[in-house]
Amino acid sequence: MSASRHRRPHPLLSVSVLLCALLGLTPPAAASEGPSASADVARLYEEASAATARYEEGRRAAGLQKAKVRKLDRLLAKERHDVAVLHGDLGRMASAQYRTGGGLPYTAQLLLADSPDDLMRGKQVLWQTDLAVNSAVAKTQRAAARLGAAKRRADRAKRSLDRRNVRLAELKRGIERKLESAQWTLQGEADRSVTAGKCRGAVRLEQPKKRATRAWVPPVETYELSAGFDSAGERWAHRHTGQDFAVGIGAPVRAVGAGRVESVSCGGGFGIEIVVRHAGGYFTQYAHLAAVTVDQGDRVRPGQWIGQAGTTGNSTGPHLHFETRLTPYLGSGVDPRAWLAERGVRL
């Protein structure tokens, strides 16, 4: 029933309402006492997910821009090198012309030359070469200027992306800090319910906008698998009776398939738990919850949020304990991974 690994959000700083509006998110609200803690956690999970997606998008864009700047750097360096080579060619031509009489007036060179025709042809070739080199220098200088301007624009874009990513990271940290506060408020309420042996009843949360299109789904959307079915552990009297999913407090727990809520209870080793009856005589159990969003007798559909993960009962950290059973009762469990795999869900 305990998770061998679990995650907890990192504590983070808050940010301004203006930035939230800029990113299309609502500003993180302070965690509140009472039943609304469940709604706070659910909402903040959605906002944290959206902020993370925006941050990752910005990080990828900054990476692409950085690669573009590096490419422009290489091209600009090549153009500058070519300009320097061409300037060197012009210098060598000028030196050669000086050594071969380039300093004399052209008429004097013709009079002194052994073969005026050869001198004229050589001069013509030299002029043509000089014009070609000058044209190449001008063309290369224009290319270098264009690349320089492009690199300056790319540098400005990268700096802008870097500043945006700093703001996105601050927003993400602020939401996660609010989420952590709301999570432990929710867990405190759950612990008090379990201690009193009195379940608080269903907290009706707004369901996800996208409905599951498959008949069977995993019980949580994002997770790490921890303790598996039939594994040994010092916290269990016998073998482990289900599959644990390491998730944060308040993470939405989903019905794996269509069915009817058989029972909702709190107290005991499983803390707050839900059992759902499915067609074919099978049952699924969702345990160590921090809150439930259904009541006994409710019909549920695949992917519907039926509760929120927690760490109530015999638990070493936030996780979902999930079982598949032949009856509603402990001791009739079958391997959840194999059972789900038979229904097209591979964990």
C-alpha positions as a Markdown table, in Angstrom:
| # | Residue | x | y | z |
|---|---|---|---|---|
| 1 | Met | 0.0 | 0.0 | 0.0 |
| 2 | Ser | 3.0 | 2.3 | 0.2 |
| 3 | Ala | 4.9 | 3.9 | -2.6 |
| 4 | Ser | 8.6 | 3.2 | -2.8 |
| 5 | Arg | 9.1 | 6.4 | -4.8 |
| 6 | His | 7.0 | 9.6 | -4.8 |
| 7 | Arg | 7.2 | 13.1 | -6.1 |
| 8 | Arg | 6.4 | 16.4 | -4.4 |
| 9 | Pro | 6.3 | 19.8 | -6.1 |
| 10 | His | 9.2 | 22.1 | -5.6 |
| 11 | Pro | 8.5 | 25.2 | -3.5 |
| 12 | Leu | 8.4 | 28.3 | -5.8 |
| 13 | Leu | 7.9 | 32.0 | -5.9 |
| 14 | Ser | 4.7 | 33.9 | -6.8 |
| 15 | Val | 4.3 | 36.2 | -9.9 |
| 16 | Ser | 2.1 | 39.0 | -11.0 |
| 17 | Val | -1.5 | 38.9 | -12.2 |
| 18 | Leu | -0.3 | 40.7 | -15.4 |
| 19 | Leu | 2.0 | 37.9 | -16.4 |
| 20 | Cys | -0.8 | 35.4 | -15.8 |
| 21 | Ala | -3.1 | 37.4 | -18.1 |
| 22 | Leu | -0.3 | 37.5 | -20.7 |
| 23 | Leu | -0.1 | 33.7 | -20.7 |
| 24 | Gly | -3.8 | 33.1 | -20.7 |
| 25 | Leu | -3.8 | 31.7 | -17.2 |
| 26 | Thr | -5.7 | 32.7 | -14.1 |
| 27 | Pro | -3.5 | 34.0 | -11.2 |
| 28 | Pro | -2.8 | 31.4 | -8.6 |
| 29 | Ala | -5.0 | 31.9 | -5.6 |
| 30 | Ala | -4.0 | 31.2 | -2.0 |
| 31 | Ala | -5.0 | 27.8 | -0.6 |
| 32 | Ser | -8.2 | 28.0 | 1.4 |
| 33 | Glu | -9.7 | 26.0 | 4.2 |
| 34 | Gly | -12.8 | 23.9 | 3.8 |
| 35 | Pro | -14.1 | 21.9 | 0.9 |
| 36 | Ser | -12.8 | 24.3 | -1.7 |
| 37 | Ala | -9.3 | 23.0 | -1.1 |
| 38 | Ser | -10.1 | 20.1 | -3.5 |
| 39 | Ala | -11.1 | 22.6 | -6.2 |
| 40 | Asp | -8.1 | 24.7 | -5.5 |
| 41 | Val | -5.8 | 21.8 | -6.0 |
| 42 | Ala | -7.6 | 20.6 | -9.2 |
| 43 | Arg | -7.4 | 24.1 | -10.7 |
| 44 | Leu | -3.8 | 24.6 | -9.8 |
| 45 | Tyr | -2.9 | 21.3 | -11.3 |
| 46 | Glu | -4.4 | 22.5 | -14.6 |
| 47 | Glu | -2.6 | 25.9 | -14.3 |
| 48 | Ala | 0.7 | 24.2 | -13.4 |
| 49 | Ser | 0.4 | 21.9 | -16.4 |
| 50 | Ala | -0.4 | 24.9 | -18.7 |
| 51 | Ala | 2.5 | 26.9 | -17.3 |
| 52 | Thr | 4.9 | 24.0 | -17.8 |
| 53 | Ala | 3.8 | 23.6 | -21.4 |
| 54 | Arg | 4.3 | 27.3 | -22.0 |
| 55 | Tyr | 7.7 | 27.2 | -20.4 |
| 56 | Glu | 8.8 | 24.1 | -22.4 |
| 57 | Glu | 7.6 | 25.8 | -25.6 |
| 58 | Gly | 9.6 | 28.9 | -24.8 |
| 59 | Arg | 12.7 | 26.9 | -23.9 |
| 60 | Arg | 12.5 | 25.0 | -27.2 |
| 61 | Ala | 12.1 | 28.3 | -29.1 |
| 62 | Ala | 15.1 | 29.8 | -27.3 |
| 63 | Gly | 17.1 | 26.7 | -28.1 |
| 64 | Leu | 16.3 | 27.0 | -31.8 |
| 65 | Gln | 17.1 | 30.7 | -31.8 |
| 66 | Lys | 20.4 | 30.0 | -30.1 |
| 67 | Ala | 21.3 | 27.5 | -32.9 |
| 68 | Lys | 20.3 | 30.1 | -35.5 |
| 69 | Val | 22.7 | 32.7 | -33.8 |
| 70 | Arg | 25.5 | 30.1 | -33.8 |
| 71 | Lys | 25.0 | 29.4 | -37.5 |
| 72 | Leu | 25.0 | 33.1 | -38.3 |
| 73 | Asp | 28.2 | 33.5 | -36.3 |
| 74 | Arg | 29.8 | 30.8 | -38.4 |
| 75 | Leu | 28.6 | 32.3 | -41.7 |
| 76 | Leu | 29.6 | 35.8 | -40.7 |
| 77 | Ala | 33.1 | 34.6 | -39.7 |
| 78 | Lys | 33.5 | 33.0 | -43.1 |
| 79 | Glu | 32.4 | 36.1 | -45.0 |
| 80 | Arg | 34.8 | 38.2 | -42.9 |
| 81 | His | 37.6 | 35.7 | -43.7 |
| 82 | Asp | 36.8 | 35.9 | -47.4 |
| 83 | Val | 36.9 | 39.7 | -47.3 |
| 84 | Ala | 40.3 | 39.6 | -45.6 |
| 85 | Val | 41.6 | 37.1 | -48.3 |
| 86 | Leu | 40.4 | 39.3 | -51.1 |
| 87 | His | 41.9 | 42.4 | -49.6 |
| 88 | Gly | 45.2 | 40.4 | -49.4 |
| 89 | Asp | 44.9 | 39.5 | -53.1 |
| 90 | Leu | 44.5 | 43.2 | -53.9 |
| 91 | Gly | 47.6 | 44.0 | -51.8 |
| 92 | Arg | 49.6 | 41.4 | -53.6 |
| 93 | Met | 48.5 | 42.7 | -56.9 |
| 94 | Ala | 49.5 | 46.2 | -56.0 |
| 95 | Ser | 52.9 | 45.0 | -54.8 |
| 96 | Ala | 53.4 | 43.0 | -58.0 |
| 97 | Gln | 52.5 | 46.0 | -60.1 |
| 98 | Tyr | 54.9 | 48.2 | -58.2 |
| 99 | Arg | 57.8 | 45.7 | -58.7 |
| 100 | Thr | 57.1 | 45.4 | -62.5 |
| 101 | Gly | 57.1 | 49.2 | -63.0 |
| 102 | Gly | 53.7 | 50.0 | -61.7 |
| 103 | Gly | 55.1 | 53.2 | -60.3 |
| 104 | Leu | 56.0 | 54.6 | -63.7 |
| 105 | Pro | 53.6 | 56.4 | -66.0 |
| 106 | Tyr | 52.0 | 54.0 | -68.5 |
| 107 | Thr | 53.6 | 55.8 | -71.5 |
| 108 | Ala | 57.1 | 55.4 | -70.0 |
| 109 | Gln | 56.4 | 51.7 | -69.4 |
| 110 | Leu | 55.5 | 51.3 | -73.1 |
| 111 | Leu | 58.6 | 53.0 | -74.2 |
| 112 | Leu | 60.9 | 50.9 | -72.0 |
| 113 | Ala | 59.2 | 47.6 | -72.6 |
| 114 | Asp | 60.8 | 45.0 | -74.8 |
| 115 | Ser | 57.4 | 44.0 | -76.2 |
| 116 | Pro | 54.8 | 46.8 | -75.9 |
| 117 | Asp | 52.1 | 44.4 | -77.1 |
| 118 | Asp | 52.9 | 41.9 | -74.3 |
| 119 | Leu | 52.9 | 44.8 | -71.8 |
| 120 | Met | 49.5 | 46.0 | -73.0 |
| 121 | Arg | 48.0 | 42.5 | -72.9 |
| 122 | Gly | 49.4 | 42.0 | -69.4 |
| 123 | Lys | 48.1 | 45.3 | -68.2 |
| 124 | Gln | 44.6 | 44.4 | -69.6 |
| 125 | Val | 44.6 | 41.1 | -67.7 |
| 126 | Leu | 45.8 | 42.9 | -64.6 |
| 127 | Trp | 43.0 | 45.5 | -64.9 |
| 128 | Gln | 40.4 | 42.8 | -65.4 |
| 129 | Thr | 41.7 | 40.9 | -62.5 |
| 130 | Asp | 41.7 | 44.0 | -60.4 |
| 131 | Leu | 38.1 | 44.8 | -61.3 |
| 132 | Ala | 37.0 | 41.2 | -60.6 |
| 133 | Val | 38.7 | 41.2 | -57.1 |
| 134 | Asn | 37.2 | 44.6 | -56.3 |
| 135 | Ser | 33.8 | 43.3 | -57.4 |
| 136 | Ala | 34.2 | 40.2 | -55.2 |
| 137 | Val | 35.3 | 42.3 | -52.3 |
| 138 | Ala | 32.3 | 44.6 | -52.6 |
| 139 | Lys | 29.9 | 41.6 | -53.0 |
| 140 | Thr | 31.5 | 39.8 | -50.0 |
| 141 | Gln | 31.3 | 43.0 | -47.9 |
| 142 | Arg | 27.6 | 43.4 | -48.7 |
| 143 | Ala | 27.0 | 39.7 | -47.7 |
| 144 | Ala | 28.9 | 40.3 | -44.4 |
| 145 | Ala | 26.8 | 43.4 | -43.7 |
| 146 | Arg | 23.6 | 41.5 | -44.3 |
| 147 | Leu | 24.7 | 38.6 | -42.1 |
| 148 | Gly | 25.8 | 41.1 | -39.4 |
| 149 | Ala | 22.4 | 42.7 | -39.4 |
| 150 | Ala | 20.7 | 39.3 | -39.4 |
| 151 | Lys | 22.9 | 38.2 | -36.4 |
| 152 | Arg | 22.0 | 41.4 | -34.5 |
| 153 | Arg | 18.3 | 40.7 | -35.1 |
| 154 | Ala | 18.7 | 37.0 | -34.0 |
| 155 | Asp | 20.6 | 38.1 | -30.9 |
| 156 | Arg | 17.8 | 40.5 | -30.0 |
| 157 | Ala | 15.2 | 37.8 | -30.5 |
| 158 | Lys | 17.2 | 35.4 | -28.3 |
| 159 | Arg | 17.5 | 37.9 | -25.5 |
| 160 | Ser | 13.7 | 38.6 | -25.7 |
| 161 | Leu | 13.1 | 34.8 | -25.5 |
| 162 | Asp | 15.4 | 34.5 | -22.6 |
| 163 | Arg | 13.6 | 37.3 | -20.7 |
| 164 | Arg | 10.2 | 35.6 | -21.5 |
| 165 | Asn | 11.5 | 32.3 | -20.3 |
| 166 | Val | 12.6 | 33.9 | -17.0 |
| 167 | Arg | 9.1 | 35.2 | -16.6 |
| 168 | Leu | 7.6 | 31.9 | -17.5 |
| 169 | Ala | 9.8 | 30.1 | -15.0 |
| 170 | Glu | 8.7 | 32.5 | -12.3 |
| 171 | Leu | 5.1 | 32.0 | -13.1 |
| 172 | Lys | 5.5 | 28.2 | -13.1 |
| 173 | Arg | 7.3 | 28.4 | -9.7 |
| 174 | Gly | 4.6 | 30.6 | -8.3 |
| 175 | Ile | 1.8 | 28.3 | -9.3 |
| 176 | Glu | 3.6 | 25.2 | -8.0 |
| 177 | Arg | 4.2 | 27.0 | -4.7 |
| 178 | Lys | 0.5 | 27.7 | -4.4 |
| 179 | Leu | -0.2 | 24.1 | -5.4 |
| 180 | Glu | 2.0 | 22.7 | -2.7 |
| 181 | Ser | 0.2 | 24.9 | -0.1 |
| 182 | Ala | -3.2 | 23.8 | -1.3 |
| 183 | Gln | -2.1 | 20.1 | -1.5 |
| 184 | Trp | -1.2 | 20.0 | 2.2 |
| 185 | Thr | -4.3 | 21.9 | 3.2 |
| 186 | Leu | -6.3 | 19.2 | 1.3 |
| 187 | Gln | -4.3 | 16.4 | 2.9 |
| 188 | Gly | -4.8 | 17.9 | 6.4 |
| 189 | Glu | -8.6 | 17.8 | 5.9 |
| 190 | Ala | -8.3 | 14.2 | 4.7 |
| 191 | Asp | -6.3 | 13.2 | 7.7 |
| 192 | Arg | -8.8 | 14.7 | 10.0 |
| 193 | Ser | -11.6 | 12.8 | 8.3 |
| 194 | Val | -9.8 | 9.5 | 8.5 |
| 195 | Thr | -8.9 | 10.1 | 12.2 |
| 196 | Ala | -12.6 | 10.9 | 12.9 |
| 197 | Gly | -13.7 | 7.9 | 10.8 |
| 198 | Lys | -16.2 | 10.2 | 9.1 |
| 199 | Cys | -16.0 | 10.7 | 5.3 |
| 200 | Arg | -16.6 | 14.2 | 4.2 |
| 201 | Gly | -18.7 | 13.2 | 1.2 |
| 202 | Ala | -18.2 | 14.0 | -2.5 |
| 203 | Val | -16.7 | 17.2 | -3.6 |
| 204 | Arg | -18.0 | 17.8 | -7.1 |
| 205 | Leu | -15.2 | 19.0 | -9.3 |
| 206 | Glu | -15.4 | 20.3 | -12.8 |
| 207 | Gln | -14.5 | 17.4 | -15.1 |
| 208 | Pro | -11.7 | 17.6 | -17.7 |
| 209 | Lys | -12.8 | 19.1 | -21.0 |
| 210 | Lys | -11.6 | 16.1 | -23.0 |
| 211 | Arg | -13.5 | 12.9 | -22.4 |
| 212 | Ala | -11.7 | 9.6 | -22.8 |
| 213 | Thr | -12.3 | 8.0 | -26.2 |
| 214 | Arg | -11.3 | 4.5 | -25.1 |
| 215 | Ala | -13.2 | 2.0 | -23.0 |
| 216 | Trp | -10.4 | 1.6 | -20.6 |
| 217 | Val | -7.7 | 4.1 | -19.3 |
| 218 | Pro | -5.0 | 4.2 | -16.6 |
| 219 | Pro | -6.2 | 5.4 | -13.2 |
| 220 | Val | -4.0 | 8.5 | -13.4 |
| 221 | Glu | -2.8 | 10.4 | -16.4 |
| 222 | Thr | 0.8 | 11.2 | -15.4 |
| 223 | Tyr | 2.7 | 8.9 | -13.0 |
| 224 | Glu | 5.6 | 6.7 | -12.0 |
| 225 | Leu | 5.0 | 3.1 | -11.1 |
| 226 | Ser | 6.2 | 2.1 | -7.7 |
| 227 | Ala | 5.3 | -1.0 | -5.7 |
| 228 | Gly | 3.8 | -3.7 | -7.9 |
| 229 | Phe | 1.3 | -6.5 | -7.4 |
| 230 | Asp | 2.4 | -9.4 | -5.2 |
| 231 | Ser | 5.7 | -7.7 | -4.2 |
| 232 | Ala | 7.1 | -8.0 | -0.7 |
| 233 | Gly | 7.4 | -5.2 | 1.8 |
| 234 | Glu | 7.8 | -4.7 | 5.5 |
| 235 | Arg | 4.7 | -2.5 | 5.7 |
| 236 | Trp | 2.4 | -5.3 | 4.4 |
| 237 | Ala | 1.3 | -8.3 | 6.5 |
| 238 | His | 1.5 | -10.5 | 3.4 |
| 239 | Arg | 2.2 | -9.6 | -0.2 |
| 240 | His | 1.3 | -6.3 | -1.9 |
| 241 | Thr | -2.3 | -6.5 | -3.2 |
| 242 | Gly | -2.2 | -3.9 | -5.9 |
| 243 | Gln | -0.2 | -1.5 | -8.1 |
| 244 | Asp | 1.0 | 1.8 | -6.7 |
| 245 | Phe | 1.3 | 4.9 | -8.8 |
| 246 | Ala | 3.6 | 7.7 | -7.4 |
| 247 | Val | 1.7 | 10.9 | -7.9 |
| 248 | Gly | 1.3 | 14.2 | -6.0 |
| 249 | Ile | -1.4 | 15.0 | -3.5 |
| 250 | Gly | -4.5 | 16.1 | -5.2 |
| 251 | Ala | -3.6 | 14.5 | -8.6 |
| 252 | Pro | -6.9 | 13.6 | -10.3 |
| 253 | Val | -7.8 | 9.9 | -10.0 |
| 254 | Arg | -9.8 | 8.5 | -12.9 |
| 255 | Ala | -12.2 | 5.6 | -13.2 |
| 256 | Val | -10.4 | 3.1 | -15.4 |
| 257 | Gly | -13.7 | 2.1 | -17.1 |
| 258 | Ala | -17.5 | 2.5 | -17.0 |
| 259 | Gly | -19.2 | 1.2 | -13.9 |
| 260 | Arg | -21.0 | 2.1 | -10.7 |
| 261 | Val | -19.5 | 3.2 | -7.4 |
| 262 | Glu | -19.8 | 0.2 | -5.0 |
| 263 | Ser | -18.6 | 2.0 | -1.9 |
| 264 | Val | -16.8 | 5.1 | -0.6 |
| 265 | Ser | -15.1 | 4.7 | 2.8 |
| 266 | Cys | -12.4 | 6.2 | 5.0 |
| 267 | Gly | -10.4 | 4.9 | 7.9 |
| 268 | Gly | -8.3 | 1.8 | 8.2 |
| 269 | Gly | -5.1 | 0.9 | 6.3 |
| 270 | Phe | -6.4 | 2.2 | 3.0 |
| 271 | Gly | -7.4 | 5.6 | 4.3 |
| 272 | Ile | -10.0 | 7.2 | 2.0 |
| 273 | Glu | -10.9 | 4.7 | -0.7 |
| 274 | Ile | -13.4 | 4.1 | -3.6 |
| 275 | Val | -14.5 | 0.7 | -5.0 |
| 276 | Val | -16.1 | 0.6 | -8.5 |
| 277 | Arg | -18.1 | -2.3 | -9.9 |
| 278 | His | -17.5 | -3.0 | -13.7 |
| 279 | Ala | -19.3 | -5.2 | -16.2 |
| 280 | Gly | -18.2 | -8.8 | -16.1 |
| 281 | Gly | -18.2 | -8.9 | -12.3 |
| 282 | Tyr | -14.8 | -7.2 | -11.7 |
| 283 | Phe | -14.1 | -4.4 | -9.2 |
| 284 | Thr | -11.5 | -1.7 | -9.0 |
| 285 | Gln | -10.2 | -0.1 | -5.9 |
| 286 | Tyr | -8.6 | 3.4 | -5.5 |
| 287 | Ala | -7.0 | 4.0 | -2.1 |
| 288 | His | -5.0 | 6.4 | 0.1 |
| 289 | Leu | -7.1 | 9.3 | -1.5 |
| 290 | Ala | -7.2 | 12.9 | -0.2 |
| 291 | Ala | -10.7 | 13.5 | -1.5 |
| 292 | Val | -13.5 | 11.8 | -3.4 |
| 293 | Thr | -15.8 | 13.4 | -6.1 |
| 294 | Val | -18.4 | 10.6 | -6.3 |
| 295 | Asp | -20.9 | 9.0 | -3.9 |
| 296 | Gln | -21.9 | 5.4 | -3.5 |
| 297 | Gly | -24.3 | 4.4 | -6.3 |
| 298 | Asp | -23.0 | 7.0 | -8.8 |
| 299 | Arg | -22.4 | 5.8 | -12.4 |
| 300 | Val | -19.0 | 6.6 | -13.8 |
| 301 | Arg | -17.5 | 6.7 | -17.3 |
| 302 | Pro | -14.0 | 5.9 | -18.5 |
| 303 | Gly | -11.6 | 8.7 | -17.5 |
| 304 | Gln | -14.0 | 10.4 | -15.2 |
| 305 | Trp | -12.4 | 12.1 | -12.2 |
| 306 | Ile | -13.6 | 10.1 | -9.1 |
| 307 | Gly | -11.2 | 11.4 | -6.5 |
| 308 | Gln | -7.8 | 13.0 | -5.8 |
| 309 | Ala | -4.7 | 11.1 | -4.7 |
| 310 | Gly | -3.2 | 11.6 | -1.3 |
| 311 | Thr | -1.4 | 9.8 | 1.5 |
| 312 | Thr | -4.1 | 8.7 | 3.9 |
| 313 | Gly | -4.0 | 5.4 | 5.8 |
| 314 | Asn | -1.0 | 3.1 | 5.8 |
| 315 | Ser | 1.1 | 5.2 | 3.4 |
| 316 | Thr | 4.7 | 6.4 | 3.3 |
| 317 | Gly | 4.1 | 9.2 | 0.8 |
| 318 | Pro | 1.6 | 10.5 | -1.8 |
| 319 | His | 0.5 | 7.9 | -4.2 |
| 320 | Leu | -2.5 | 6.0 | -5.5 |
| 321 | His | -3.0 | 2.4 | -4.5 |
| 322 | Phe | -4.9 | 0.7 | -7.3 |
| 323 | Glu | -6.4 | -2.8 | -7.2 |
| 324 | Thr | -8.5 | -5.0 | -9.5 |
| 325 | Arg | -10.6 | -7.6 | -7.7 |
| 326 | Leu | -13.0 | -10.5 | -8.3 |
| 327 | Thr | -15.1 | -9.2 | -5.3 |
| 328 | Pro | -15.4 | -5.8 | -3.6 |
| 329 | Tyr | -13.3 | -7.2 | -0.7 |
| 330 | Leu | -9.6 | -7.3 | 0.0 |
| 331 | Gly | -8.0 | -10.7 | -0.7 |
| 332 | Ser | -9.7 | -11.2 | -4.1 |
| 333 | Gly | -7.2 | -9.2 | -6.1 |
| 334 | Val | -5.7 | -10.1 | -9.5 |
| 335 | Asp | -2.6 | -8.5 | -11.1 |
| 336 | Pro | -3.8 | -5.0 | -12.1 |
| 337 | Arg | -1.2 | -4.6 | -14.9 |
| 338 | Ala | -2.1 | -7.8 | -16.6 |
| 339 | Trp | -5.9 | -7.0 | -16.1 |
| 340 | Leu | -5.5 | -3.6 | -17.7 |
| 341 | Ala | -3.2 | -5.0 | -20.5 |
| 342 | Glu | -6.0 | -7.4 | -21.4 |
| 343 | Arg | -8.2 | -4.3 | -22.0 |
| 344 | Gly | -5.6 | -2.5 | -24.1 |
| 345 | Val | -4.0 | -0.4 | -21.4 |
| 346 | Arg | -0.3 | -0.9 | -21.0 |
| 347 | Leu | 1.3 | 0.8 | -18.0 |
